[in-house]
CSV table of C-alpha atoms in Angstrom, one decimal:
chain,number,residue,atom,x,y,z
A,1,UNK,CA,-31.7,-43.9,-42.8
A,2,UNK,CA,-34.7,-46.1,-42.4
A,3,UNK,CA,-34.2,-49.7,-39.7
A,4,UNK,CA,-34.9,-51.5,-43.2
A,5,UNK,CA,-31.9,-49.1,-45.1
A,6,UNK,CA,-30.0,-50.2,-42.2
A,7,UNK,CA,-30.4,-53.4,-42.0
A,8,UNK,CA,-29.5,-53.6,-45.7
A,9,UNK,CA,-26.2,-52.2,-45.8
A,10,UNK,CA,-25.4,-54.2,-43.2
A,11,UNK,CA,-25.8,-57.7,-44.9
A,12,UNK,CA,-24.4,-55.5,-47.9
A,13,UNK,CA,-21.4,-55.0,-45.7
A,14,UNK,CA,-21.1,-58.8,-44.7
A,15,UNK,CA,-21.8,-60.0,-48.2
A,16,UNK,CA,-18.6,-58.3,-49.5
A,17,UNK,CA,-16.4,-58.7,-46.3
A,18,UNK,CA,-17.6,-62.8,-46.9
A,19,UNK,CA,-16.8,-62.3,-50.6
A,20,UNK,CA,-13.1,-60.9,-49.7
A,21,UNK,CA,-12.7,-63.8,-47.4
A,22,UNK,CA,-13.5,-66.7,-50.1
A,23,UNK,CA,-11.4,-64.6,-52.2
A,24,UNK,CA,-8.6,-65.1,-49.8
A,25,UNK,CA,-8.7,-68.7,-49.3
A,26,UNK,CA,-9.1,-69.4,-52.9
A,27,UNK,CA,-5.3,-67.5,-53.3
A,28,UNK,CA,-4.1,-69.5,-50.2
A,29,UNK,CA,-3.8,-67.1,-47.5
A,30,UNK,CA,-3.9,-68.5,-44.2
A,31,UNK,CA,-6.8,-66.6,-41.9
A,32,UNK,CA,-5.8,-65.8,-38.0
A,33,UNK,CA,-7.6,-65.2,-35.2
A,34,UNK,CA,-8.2,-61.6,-35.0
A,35,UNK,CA,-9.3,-62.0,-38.6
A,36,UNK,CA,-12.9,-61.4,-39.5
A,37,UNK,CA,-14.4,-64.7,-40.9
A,38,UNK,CA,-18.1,-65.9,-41.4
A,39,UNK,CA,-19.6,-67.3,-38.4
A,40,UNK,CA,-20.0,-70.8,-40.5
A,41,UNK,CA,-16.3,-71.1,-40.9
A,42,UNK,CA,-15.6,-70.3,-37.3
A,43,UNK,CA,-18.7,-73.1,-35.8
A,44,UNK,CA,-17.4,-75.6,-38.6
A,45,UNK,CA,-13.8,-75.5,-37.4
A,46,UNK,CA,-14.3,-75.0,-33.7
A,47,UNK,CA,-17.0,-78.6,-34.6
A,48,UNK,CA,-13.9,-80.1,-36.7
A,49,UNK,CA,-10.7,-78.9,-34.5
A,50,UNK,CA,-12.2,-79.9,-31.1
A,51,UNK,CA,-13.6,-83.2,-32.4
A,52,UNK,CA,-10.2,-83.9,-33.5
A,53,UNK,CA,-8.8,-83.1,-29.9
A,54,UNK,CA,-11.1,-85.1,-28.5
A,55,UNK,CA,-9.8,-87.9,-30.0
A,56,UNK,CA,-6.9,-87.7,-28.9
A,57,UNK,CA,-7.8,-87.6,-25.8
A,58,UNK,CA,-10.0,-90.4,-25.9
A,59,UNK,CA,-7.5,-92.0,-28.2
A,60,UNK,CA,-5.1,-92.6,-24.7
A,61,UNK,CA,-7.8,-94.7,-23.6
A,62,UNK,CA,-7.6,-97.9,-25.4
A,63,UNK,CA,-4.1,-97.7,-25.1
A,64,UNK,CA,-3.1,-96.9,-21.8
A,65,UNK,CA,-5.1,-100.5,-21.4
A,66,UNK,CA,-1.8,-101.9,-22.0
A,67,UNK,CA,1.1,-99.8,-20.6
A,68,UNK,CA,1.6,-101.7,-17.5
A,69,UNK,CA,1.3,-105.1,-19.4
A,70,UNK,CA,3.4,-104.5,-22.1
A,71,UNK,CA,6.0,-107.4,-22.9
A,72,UNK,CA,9.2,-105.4,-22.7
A,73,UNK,CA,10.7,-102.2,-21.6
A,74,UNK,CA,11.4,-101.3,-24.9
A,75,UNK,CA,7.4,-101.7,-25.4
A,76,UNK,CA,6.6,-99.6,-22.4
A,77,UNK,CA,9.1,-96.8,-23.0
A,78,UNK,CA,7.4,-96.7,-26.7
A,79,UNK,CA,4.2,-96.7,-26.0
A,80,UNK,CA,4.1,-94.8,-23.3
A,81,UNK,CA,5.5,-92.2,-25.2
A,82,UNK,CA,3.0,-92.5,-28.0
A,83,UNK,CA,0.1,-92.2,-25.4
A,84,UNK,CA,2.4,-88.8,-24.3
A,85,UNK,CA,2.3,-87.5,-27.8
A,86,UNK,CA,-1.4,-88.0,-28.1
A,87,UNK,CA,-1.9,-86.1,-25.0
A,88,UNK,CA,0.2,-83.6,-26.3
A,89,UNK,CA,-1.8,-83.4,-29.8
A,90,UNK,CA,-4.8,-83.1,-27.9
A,91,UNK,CA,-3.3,-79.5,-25.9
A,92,UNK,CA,-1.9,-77.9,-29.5
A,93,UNK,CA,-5.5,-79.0,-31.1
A,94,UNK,CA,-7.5,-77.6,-28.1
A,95,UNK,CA,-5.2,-74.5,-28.1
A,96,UNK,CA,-5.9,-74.0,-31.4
A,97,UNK,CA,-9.2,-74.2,-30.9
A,98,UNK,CA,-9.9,-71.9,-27.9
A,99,UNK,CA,-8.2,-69.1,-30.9
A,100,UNK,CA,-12.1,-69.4,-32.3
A,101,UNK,CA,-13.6,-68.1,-28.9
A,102,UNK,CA,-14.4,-70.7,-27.1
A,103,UNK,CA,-13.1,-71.7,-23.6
A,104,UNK,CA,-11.6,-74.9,-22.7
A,105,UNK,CA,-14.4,-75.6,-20.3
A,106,UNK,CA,-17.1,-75.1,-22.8
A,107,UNK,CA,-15.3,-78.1,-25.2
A,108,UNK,CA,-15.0,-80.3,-22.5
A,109,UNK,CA,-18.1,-79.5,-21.2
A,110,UNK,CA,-19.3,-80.7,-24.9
A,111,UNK,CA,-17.3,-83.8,-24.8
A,112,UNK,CA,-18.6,-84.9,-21.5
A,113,UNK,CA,-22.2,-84.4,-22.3
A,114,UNK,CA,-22.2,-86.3,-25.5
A,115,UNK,CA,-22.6,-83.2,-27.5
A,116,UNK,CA,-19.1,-83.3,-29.2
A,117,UNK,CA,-17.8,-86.3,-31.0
A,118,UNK,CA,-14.9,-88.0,-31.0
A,119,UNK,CA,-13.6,-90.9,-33.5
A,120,UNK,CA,-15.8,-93.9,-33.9
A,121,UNK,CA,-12.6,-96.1,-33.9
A,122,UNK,CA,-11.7,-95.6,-30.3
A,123,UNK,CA,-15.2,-97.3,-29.2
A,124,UNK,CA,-13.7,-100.6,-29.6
A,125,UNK,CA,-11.8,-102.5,-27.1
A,126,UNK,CA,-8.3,-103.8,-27.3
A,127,UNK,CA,-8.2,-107.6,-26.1
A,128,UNK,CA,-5.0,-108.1,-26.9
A,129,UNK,CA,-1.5,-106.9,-27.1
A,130,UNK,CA,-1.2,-107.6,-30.7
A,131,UNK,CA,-3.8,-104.6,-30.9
A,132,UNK,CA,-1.3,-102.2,-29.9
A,133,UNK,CA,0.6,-103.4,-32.9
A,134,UNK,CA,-2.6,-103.1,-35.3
A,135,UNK,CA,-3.8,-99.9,-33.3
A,136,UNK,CA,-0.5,-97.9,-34.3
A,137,UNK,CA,-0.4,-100.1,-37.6
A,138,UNK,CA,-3.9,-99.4,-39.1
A,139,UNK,CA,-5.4,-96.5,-36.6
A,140,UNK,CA,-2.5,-94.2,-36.9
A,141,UNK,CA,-1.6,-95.3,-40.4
A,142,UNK,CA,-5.4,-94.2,-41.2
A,143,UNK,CA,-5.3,-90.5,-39.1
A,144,UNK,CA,-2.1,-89.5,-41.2
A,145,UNK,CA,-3.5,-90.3,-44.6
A,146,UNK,CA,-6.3,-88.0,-42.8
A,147,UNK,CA,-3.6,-85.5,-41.1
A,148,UNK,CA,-1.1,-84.4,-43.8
A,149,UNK,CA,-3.2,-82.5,-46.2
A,150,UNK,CA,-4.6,-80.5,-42.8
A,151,UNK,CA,-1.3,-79.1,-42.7
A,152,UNK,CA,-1.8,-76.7,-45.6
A,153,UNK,CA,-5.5,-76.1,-44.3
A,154,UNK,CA,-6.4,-72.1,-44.3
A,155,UNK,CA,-7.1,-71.8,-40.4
A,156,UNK,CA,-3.4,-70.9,-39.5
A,157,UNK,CA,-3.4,-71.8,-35.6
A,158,UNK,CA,-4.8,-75.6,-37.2
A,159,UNK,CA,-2.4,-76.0,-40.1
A,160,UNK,CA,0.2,-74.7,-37.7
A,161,UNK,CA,-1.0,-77.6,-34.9
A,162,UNK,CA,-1.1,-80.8,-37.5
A,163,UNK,CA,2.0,-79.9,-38.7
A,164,UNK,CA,3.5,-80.8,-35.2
A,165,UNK,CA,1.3,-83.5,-35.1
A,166,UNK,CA,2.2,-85.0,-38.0
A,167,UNK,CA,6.3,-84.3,-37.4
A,168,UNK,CA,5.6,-86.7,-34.3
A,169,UNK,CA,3.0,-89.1,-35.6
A,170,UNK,CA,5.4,-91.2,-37.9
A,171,UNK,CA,7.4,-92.9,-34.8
A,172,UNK,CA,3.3,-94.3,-34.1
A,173,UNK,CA,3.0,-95.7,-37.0
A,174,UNK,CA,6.3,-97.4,-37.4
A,175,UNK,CA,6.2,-98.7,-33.4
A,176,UNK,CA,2.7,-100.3,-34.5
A,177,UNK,CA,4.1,-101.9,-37.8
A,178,UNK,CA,7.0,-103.2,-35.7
A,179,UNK,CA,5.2,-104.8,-33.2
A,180,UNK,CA,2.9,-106.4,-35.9
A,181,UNK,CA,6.6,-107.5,-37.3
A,182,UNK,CA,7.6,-109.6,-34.5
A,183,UNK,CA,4.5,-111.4,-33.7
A,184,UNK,CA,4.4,-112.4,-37.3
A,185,UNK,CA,8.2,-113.6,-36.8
A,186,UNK,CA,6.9,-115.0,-34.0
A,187,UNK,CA,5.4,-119.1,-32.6
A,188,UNK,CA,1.9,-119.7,-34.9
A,189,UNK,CA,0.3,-118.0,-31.6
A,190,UNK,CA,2.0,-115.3,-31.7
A,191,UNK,CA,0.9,-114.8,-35.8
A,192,UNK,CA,-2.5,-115.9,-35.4
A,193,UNK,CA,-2.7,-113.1,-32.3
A,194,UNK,CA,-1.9,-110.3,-35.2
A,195,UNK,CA,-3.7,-112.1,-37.9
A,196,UNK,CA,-6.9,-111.8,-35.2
A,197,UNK,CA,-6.2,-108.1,-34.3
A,198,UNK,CA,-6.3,-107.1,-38.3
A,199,UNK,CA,-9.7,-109.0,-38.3
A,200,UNK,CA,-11.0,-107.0,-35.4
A,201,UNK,CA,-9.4,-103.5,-36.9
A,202,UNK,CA,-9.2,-103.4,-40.8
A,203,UNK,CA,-12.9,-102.5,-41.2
A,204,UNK,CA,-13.1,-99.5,-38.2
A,205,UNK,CA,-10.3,-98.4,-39.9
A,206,UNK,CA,-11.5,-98.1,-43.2
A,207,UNK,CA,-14.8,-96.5,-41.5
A,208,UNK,CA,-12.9,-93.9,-39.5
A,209,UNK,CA,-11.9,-92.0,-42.3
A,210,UNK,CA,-15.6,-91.0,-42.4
A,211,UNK,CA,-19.1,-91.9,-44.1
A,212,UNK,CA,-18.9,-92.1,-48.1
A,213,UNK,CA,-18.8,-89.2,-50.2
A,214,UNK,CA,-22.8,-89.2,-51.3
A,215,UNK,CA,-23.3,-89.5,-47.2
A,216,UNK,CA,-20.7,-87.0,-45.9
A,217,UNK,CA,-22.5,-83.5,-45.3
A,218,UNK,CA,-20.1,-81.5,-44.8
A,219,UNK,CA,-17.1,-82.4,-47.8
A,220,UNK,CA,-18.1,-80.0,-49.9
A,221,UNK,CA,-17.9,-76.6,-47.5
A,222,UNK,CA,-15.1,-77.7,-46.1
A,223,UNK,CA,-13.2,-78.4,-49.5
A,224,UNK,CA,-14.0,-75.1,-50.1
A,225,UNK,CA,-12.0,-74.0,-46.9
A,226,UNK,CA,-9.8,-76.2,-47.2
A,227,UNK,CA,-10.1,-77.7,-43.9
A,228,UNK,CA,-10.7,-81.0,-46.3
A,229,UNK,CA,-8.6,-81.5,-49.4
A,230,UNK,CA,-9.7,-85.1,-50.1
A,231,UNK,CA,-12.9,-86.9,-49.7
A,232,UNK,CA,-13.0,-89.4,-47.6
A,233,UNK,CA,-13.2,-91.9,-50.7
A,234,UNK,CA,-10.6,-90.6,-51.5
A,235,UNK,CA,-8.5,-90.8,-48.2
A,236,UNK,CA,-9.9,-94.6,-47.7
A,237,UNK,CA,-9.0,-95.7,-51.0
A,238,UNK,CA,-5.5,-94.2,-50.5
A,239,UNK,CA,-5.2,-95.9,-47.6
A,240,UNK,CA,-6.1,-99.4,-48.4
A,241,UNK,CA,-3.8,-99.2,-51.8
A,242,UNK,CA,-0.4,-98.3,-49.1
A,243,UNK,CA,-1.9,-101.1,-46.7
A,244,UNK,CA,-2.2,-103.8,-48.7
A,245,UNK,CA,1.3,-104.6,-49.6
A,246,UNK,CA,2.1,-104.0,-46.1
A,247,UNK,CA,0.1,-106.5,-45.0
A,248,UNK,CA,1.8,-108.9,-47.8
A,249,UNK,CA,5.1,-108.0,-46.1
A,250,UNK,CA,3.8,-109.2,-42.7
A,251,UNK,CA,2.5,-112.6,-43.9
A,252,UNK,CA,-1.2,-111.6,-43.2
A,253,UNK,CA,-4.5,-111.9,-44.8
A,254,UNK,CA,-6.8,-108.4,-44.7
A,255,UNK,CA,-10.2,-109.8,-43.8
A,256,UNK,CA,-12.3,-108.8,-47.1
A,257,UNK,CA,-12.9,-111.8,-49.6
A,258,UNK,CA,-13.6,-109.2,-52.6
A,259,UNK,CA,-10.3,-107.1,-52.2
A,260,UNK,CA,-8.5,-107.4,-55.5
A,261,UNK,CA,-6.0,-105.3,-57.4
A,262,UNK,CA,-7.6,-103.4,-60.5
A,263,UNK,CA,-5.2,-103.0,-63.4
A,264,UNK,CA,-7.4,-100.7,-65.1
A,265,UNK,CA,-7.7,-98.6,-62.3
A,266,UNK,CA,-4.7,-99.0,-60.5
A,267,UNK,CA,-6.5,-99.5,-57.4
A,268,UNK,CA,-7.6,-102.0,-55.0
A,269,UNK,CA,-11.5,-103.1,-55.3
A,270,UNK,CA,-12.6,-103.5,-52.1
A,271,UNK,CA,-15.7,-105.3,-50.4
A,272,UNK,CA,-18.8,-103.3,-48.7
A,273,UNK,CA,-18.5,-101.4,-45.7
A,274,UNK,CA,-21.1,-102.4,-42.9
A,275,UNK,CA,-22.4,-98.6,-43.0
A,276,UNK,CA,-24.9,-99.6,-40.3
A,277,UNK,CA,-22.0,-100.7,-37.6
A,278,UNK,CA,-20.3,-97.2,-38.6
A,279,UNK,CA,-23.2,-94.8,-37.4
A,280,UNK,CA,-24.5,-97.4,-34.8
A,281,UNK,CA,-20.8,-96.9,-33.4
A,282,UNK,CA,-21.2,-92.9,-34.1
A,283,UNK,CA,-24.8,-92.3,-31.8
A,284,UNK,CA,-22.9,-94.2,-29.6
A,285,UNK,CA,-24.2,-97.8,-29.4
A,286,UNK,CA,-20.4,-99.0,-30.3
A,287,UNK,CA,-18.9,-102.0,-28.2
A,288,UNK,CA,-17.1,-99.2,-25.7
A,289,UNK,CA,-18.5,-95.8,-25.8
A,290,UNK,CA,-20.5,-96.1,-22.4
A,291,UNK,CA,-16.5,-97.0,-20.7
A,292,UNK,CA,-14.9,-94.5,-22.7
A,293,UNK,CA,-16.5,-91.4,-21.3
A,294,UNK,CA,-16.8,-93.0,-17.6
A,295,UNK,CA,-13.0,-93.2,-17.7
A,296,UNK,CA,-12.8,-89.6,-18.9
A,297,UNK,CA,-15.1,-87.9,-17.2
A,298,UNK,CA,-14.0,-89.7,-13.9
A,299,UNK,CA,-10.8,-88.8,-14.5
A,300,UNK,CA,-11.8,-85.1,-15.3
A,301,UNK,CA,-14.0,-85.7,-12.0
A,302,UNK,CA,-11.2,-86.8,-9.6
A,303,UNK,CA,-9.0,-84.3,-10.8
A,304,UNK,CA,-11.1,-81.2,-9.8
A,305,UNK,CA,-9.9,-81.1,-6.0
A,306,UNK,CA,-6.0,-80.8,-7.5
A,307,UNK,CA,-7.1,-78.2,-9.8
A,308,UNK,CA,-8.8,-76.2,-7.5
A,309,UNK,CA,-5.6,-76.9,-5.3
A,310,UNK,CA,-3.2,-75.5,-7.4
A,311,UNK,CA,-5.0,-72.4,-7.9
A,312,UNK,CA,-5.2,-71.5,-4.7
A,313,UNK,CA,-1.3,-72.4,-4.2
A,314,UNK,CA,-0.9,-70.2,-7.0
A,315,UNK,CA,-3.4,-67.4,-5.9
A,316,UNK,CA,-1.5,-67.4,-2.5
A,317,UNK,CA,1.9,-67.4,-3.8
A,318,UNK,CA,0.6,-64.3,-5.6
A,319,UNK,CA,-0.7,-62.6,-2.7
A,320,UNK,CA,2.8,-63.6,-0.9
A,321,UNK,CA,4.5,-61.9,-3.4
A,322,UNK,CA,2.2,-58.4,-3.5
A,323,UNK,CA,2.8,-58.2,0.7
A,324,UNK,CA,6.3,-58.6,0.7
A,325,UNK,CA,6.4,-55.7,-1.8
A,326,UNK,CA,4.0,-53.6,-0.2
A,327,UNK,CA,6.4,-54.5,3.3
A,328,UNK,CA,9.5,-52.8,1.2
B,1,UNK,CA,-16.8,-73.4,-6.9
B,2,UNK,CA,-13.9,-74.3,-9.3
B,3,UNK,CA,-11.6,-71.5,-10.9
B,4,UNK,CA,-10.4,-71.8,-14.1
B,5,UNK,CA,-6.8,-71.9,-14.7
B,6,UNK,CA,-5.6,-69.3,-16.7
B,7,UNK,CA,-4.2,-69.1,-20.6
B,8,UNK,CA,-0.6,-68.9,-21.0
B,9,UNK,CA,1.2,-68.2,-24.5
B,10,UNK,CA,4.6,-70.2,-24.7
B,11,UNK,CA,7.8,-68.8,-26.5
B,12,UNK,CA,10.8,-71.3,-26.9
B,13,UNK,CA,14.3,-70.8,-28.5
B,14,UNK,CA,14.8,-73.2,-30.6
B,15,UNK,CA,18.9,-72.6,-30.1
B,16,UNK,CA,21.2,-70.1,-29.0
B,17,UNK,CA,21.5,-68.3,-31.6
B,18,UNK,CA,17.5,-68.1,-32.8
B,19,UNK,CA,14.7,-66.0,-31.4
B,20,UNK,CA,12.0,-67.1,-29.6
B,21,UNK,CA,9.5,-68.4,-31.4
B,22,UNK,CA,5.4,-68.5,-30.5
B,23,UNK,CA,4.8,-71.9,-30.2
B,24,UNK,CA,1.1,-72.2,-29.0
B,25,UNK,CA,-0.9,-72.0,-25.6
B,26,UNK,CA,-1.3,-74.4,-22.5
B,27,UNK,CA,-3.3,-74.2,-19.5
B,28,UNK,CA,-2.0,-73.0,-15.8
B,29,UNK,CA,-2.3,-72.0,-12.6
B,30,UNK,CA,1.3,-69.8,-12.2
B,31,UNK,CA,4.3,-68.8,-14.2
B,32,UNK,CA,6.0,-72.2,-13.1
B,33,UNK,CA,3.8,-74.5,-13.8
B,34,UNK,CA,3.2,-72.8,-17.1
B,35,UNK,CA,6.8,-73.2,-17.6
B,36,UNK,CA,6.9,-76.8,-16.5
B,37,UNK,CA,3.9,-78.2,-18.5
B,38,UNK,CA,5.3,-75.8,-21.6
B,39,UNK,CA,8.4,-78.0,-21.1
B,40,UNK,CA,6.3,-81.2,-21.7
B,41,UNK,CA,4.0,-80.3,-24.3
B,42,UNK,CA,6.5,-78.7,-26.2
B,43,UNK,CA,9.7,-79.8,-26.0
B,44,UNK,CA,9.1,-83.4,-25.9
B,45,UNK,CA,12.1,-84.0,-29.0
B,46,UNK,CA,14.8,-81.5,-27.5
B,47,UNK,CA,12.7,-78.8,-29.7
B,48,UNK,CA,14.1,-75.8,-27.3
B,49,UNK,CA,16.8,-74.8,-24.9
B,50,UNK,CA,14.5,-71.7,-23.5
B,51,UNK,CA,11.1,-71.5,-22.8
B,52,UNK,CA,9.6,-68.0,-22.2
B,53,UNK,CA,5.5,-68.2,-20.6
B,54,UNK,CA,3.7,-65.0,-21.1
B,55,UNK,CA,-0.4,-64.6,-19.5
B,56,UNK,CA,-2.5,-64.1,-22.8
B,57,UNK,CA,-3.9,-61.8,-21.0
B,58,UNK,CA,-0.8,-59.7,-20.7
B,59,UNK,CA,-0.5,-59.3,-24.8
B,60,UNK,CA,-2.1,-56.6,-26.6
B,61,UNK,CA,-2.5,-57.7,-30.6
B,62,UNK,CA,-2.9,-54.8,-33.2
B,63,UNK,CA,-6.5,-55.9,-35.1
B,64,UNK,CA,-6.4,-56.5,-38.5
B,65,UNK,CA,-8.8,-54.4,-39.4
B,66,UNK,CA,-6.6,-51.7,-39.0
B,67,UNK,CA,-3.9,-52.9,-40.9
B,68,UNK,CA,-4.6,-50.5,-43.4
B,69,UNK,CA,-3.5,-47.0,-41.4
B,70,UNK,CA,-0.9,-48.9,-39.1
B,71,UNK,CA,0.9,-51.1,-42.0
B,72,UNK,CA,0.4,-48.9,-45.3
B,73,UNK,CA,2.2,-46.3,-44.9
B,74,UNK,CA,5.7,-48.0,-45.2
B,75,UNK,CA,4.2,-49.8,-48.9
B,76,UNK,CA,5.3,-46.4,-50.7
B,77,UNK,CA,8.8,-46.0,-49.0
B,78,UNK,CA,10.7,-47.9,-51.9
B,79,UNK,CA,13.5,-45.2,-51.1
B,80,UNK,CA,14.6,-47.4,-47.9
B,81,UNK,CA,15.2,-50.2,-49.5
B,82,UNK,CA,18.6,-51.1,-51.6
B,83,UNK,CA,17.8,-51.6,-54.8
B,84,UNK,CA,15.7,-48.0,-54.9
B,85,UNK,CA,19.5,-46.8,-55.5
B,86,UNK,CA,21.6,-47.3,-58.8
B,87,UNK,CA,24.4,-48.3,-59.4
B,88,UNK,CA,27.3,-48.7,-62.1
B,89,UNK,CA,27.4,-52.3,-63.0
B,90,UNK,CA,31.4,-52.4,-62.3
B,91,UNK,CA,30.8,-51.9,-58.5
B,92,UNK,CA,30.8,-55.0,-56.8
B,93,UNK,CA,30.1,-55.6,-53.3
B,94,UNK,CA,27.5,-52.9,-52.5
């Protein structure tokens, strides 16, 4: 056979094994690891899973600004199990992703250097405690109107992660609403202090779930795979419609003059986003971004002596272990 | 020049009773402290009462592409299953 012959039945071969692949999404089997897949899928999800464990990572950030001022030890216990959990999210998410064939250096190598993403909404800073309230309120209300349809995604080791992440992410929520609940029950301080933090959060949260549909790049591949089964329209619209009587229960005003209930619709009309802020936020311009990766690569940083210490605990442990044998 | 620590796969037992399950991957530098992180990343909500830690490196996977020759050969052996056999309908508990 000719190079050219060659080369031909090999995209031949690749066209059909990528044919049998769609074919298998589209019925709803899950892919694994040891599965063959098109190099797009596997860059696209290794880009969405490890931006998604990124954030969680980062996510601790903002909030473990608080843990050692909380107002209570019931607020402490809470929250610092909440910044546990995140943690914990971040290890299933990376795990996940180190299934595509990449290492665990390489994505924090990415994250470090700027080249990975993480979610615009942890670039802002929290001033307050009331913003633990909003944070677990708003933020985490926002990721699982984001997180629950991942669970049926077609990567298996992803679906497999968010559905643990999503078992544990309800108690966030709820902790943030409840806080929100008794500074609103609270002195007019108190109140205004969460009426202020859902000023300063309602519109990143509406701009986390992603840039507008005619804006988003990569919605309509990853519909396709599944690793998206709403469009961030979608997912913002459903959020605001479940927020807004929640924020009629606490007593507060969301901070948008043109939201309004549409009968016809049966939706909320809601005012326009400041796009700009969003991807001024994203390139990393946003009122935090330069702290957040000082903290975490410092920590990463000051952490490398224990690492290496550990190994060689572990490496000489090991050798212990061969010597006695070898003694026998 | 920093090592990296090794890939562990994490088994827990939900109950006694149940089989371990495969319940992800975590990051360590030995057996224990696979064992001890395993405990914290994934048995934060009393999710186990066994944890078993296994290198990655240790498991050998069959590769799907194979599946063919390794898992088709048992598709046309209806004969070992139950209902390959008949029965008269006044036999109950068979």
């Amino acid at each position: 056979m000719s190079e050219a012959q060659l080369k031909n039945t090999g995209t031949e071969r690749s066209r059909s094994l990528e044919e049998i692949f769609e074919q298998r999404i589209a019925n709803d089997e899950k892919i694994e690891p040891k599965d063959w897949m098109p190099e797009k899928y596997r860059k696209t999800h290794i880009r969405q899973i490890s931006q998604h464990a990124h954030s969680e990572i980062v996510g601790m950030l903002p909030e473990g600004n608080w843990i050692t001022r909380a107002p209570s030890l019931r607020r402490k216990v809470a929250l610092l199990a909440k910044v546990q959990d995140e943690a914990g999210h971040g290890l299933y998410l990376y795990s996940a992703c180190e299934t595509l064939g990449i290492s665990r250096d390489e994505l924090y190598d990415q994250l470090h250097s700027g080249k990975a993403k993480y979610s615009s909404i942890f670039n802002y800073p929290t001033v307050t405690w009331a913003d633990m309230g909003a944070i677990g309120w708003l933020v985490d209300g926002a990721a699982i109107i984001n997180q629950v349809p991942l669970c049926n995604t077609s990567y298996g080791p992803y679906a497999r992660a968010m559905i643990r992440v999503c078992k544990e992410e309800s108690f966030h929520q709820r902790q943030g609403f409840e806080i929100m609940m008794s500074l609103c029950n609270g002195t007019e301080v108190q109140k205004q202090m969460a009426q202020d933090a859902l000023n300063r959060w309602w519109w990143p949260s509406l701009m986390m779930l992603g840039p507008t549909d005619s804006e988003s790049v990569h919605t309509e591949q990853s519909m396709k795979w599944k690793l998206k089964r709403k469009t961030n329209d979608e997912l913002r619209q459903q959020f605001i419609d479940q927020t807004v009587p929640q924020a009629d229960i606490l007593g507060l005003t969301i901070p948008d003059p043109d939201l309004k209930w549409n009968e016809e619709t049966g939706h909320y009309d809601f005012g326009e986003i400041d796009w700009e802020e969003f991807w001024q936020v994203v390139k990393g311009h946003g009122p935090c971004n330069k702290e957040r990766m000082n903290a975490r690569v410092g920590a990463w940083e000051r952490g490398t002596w224990v690492r290496d210490a550990a190994m060689a605990y572990a490496e000489k442990q090991q050798d212990k272990k061969v010597n006695s044998a070898k003694a026998v | 020049m920093e090592k990296n620590w090794p890939l562990w796969e994490i088994f827990v037992r939900s109950k006694n009773g149940l089989e371990h399950r495969h319940f992800g991957s975590l990051h360590a530098a030995d057996a224990e402290m696979a064992l001890e992180n395993a405990r914290d990343v994934y048995t934060r909500r009393s999710e186990g009462v066994s944890i078993w830690v296994v290198e990655s490196k240790n498991i050998t996977a069959s590769n799907p592409e194979n599946n063919g020759e390794l898992f088709e050969p048992a598709q046309d052996k209806i004969y070992r299953h139950p209902t390959f056999y008949t029965l008269p309908d006044e036999i109950k508990h068979m």
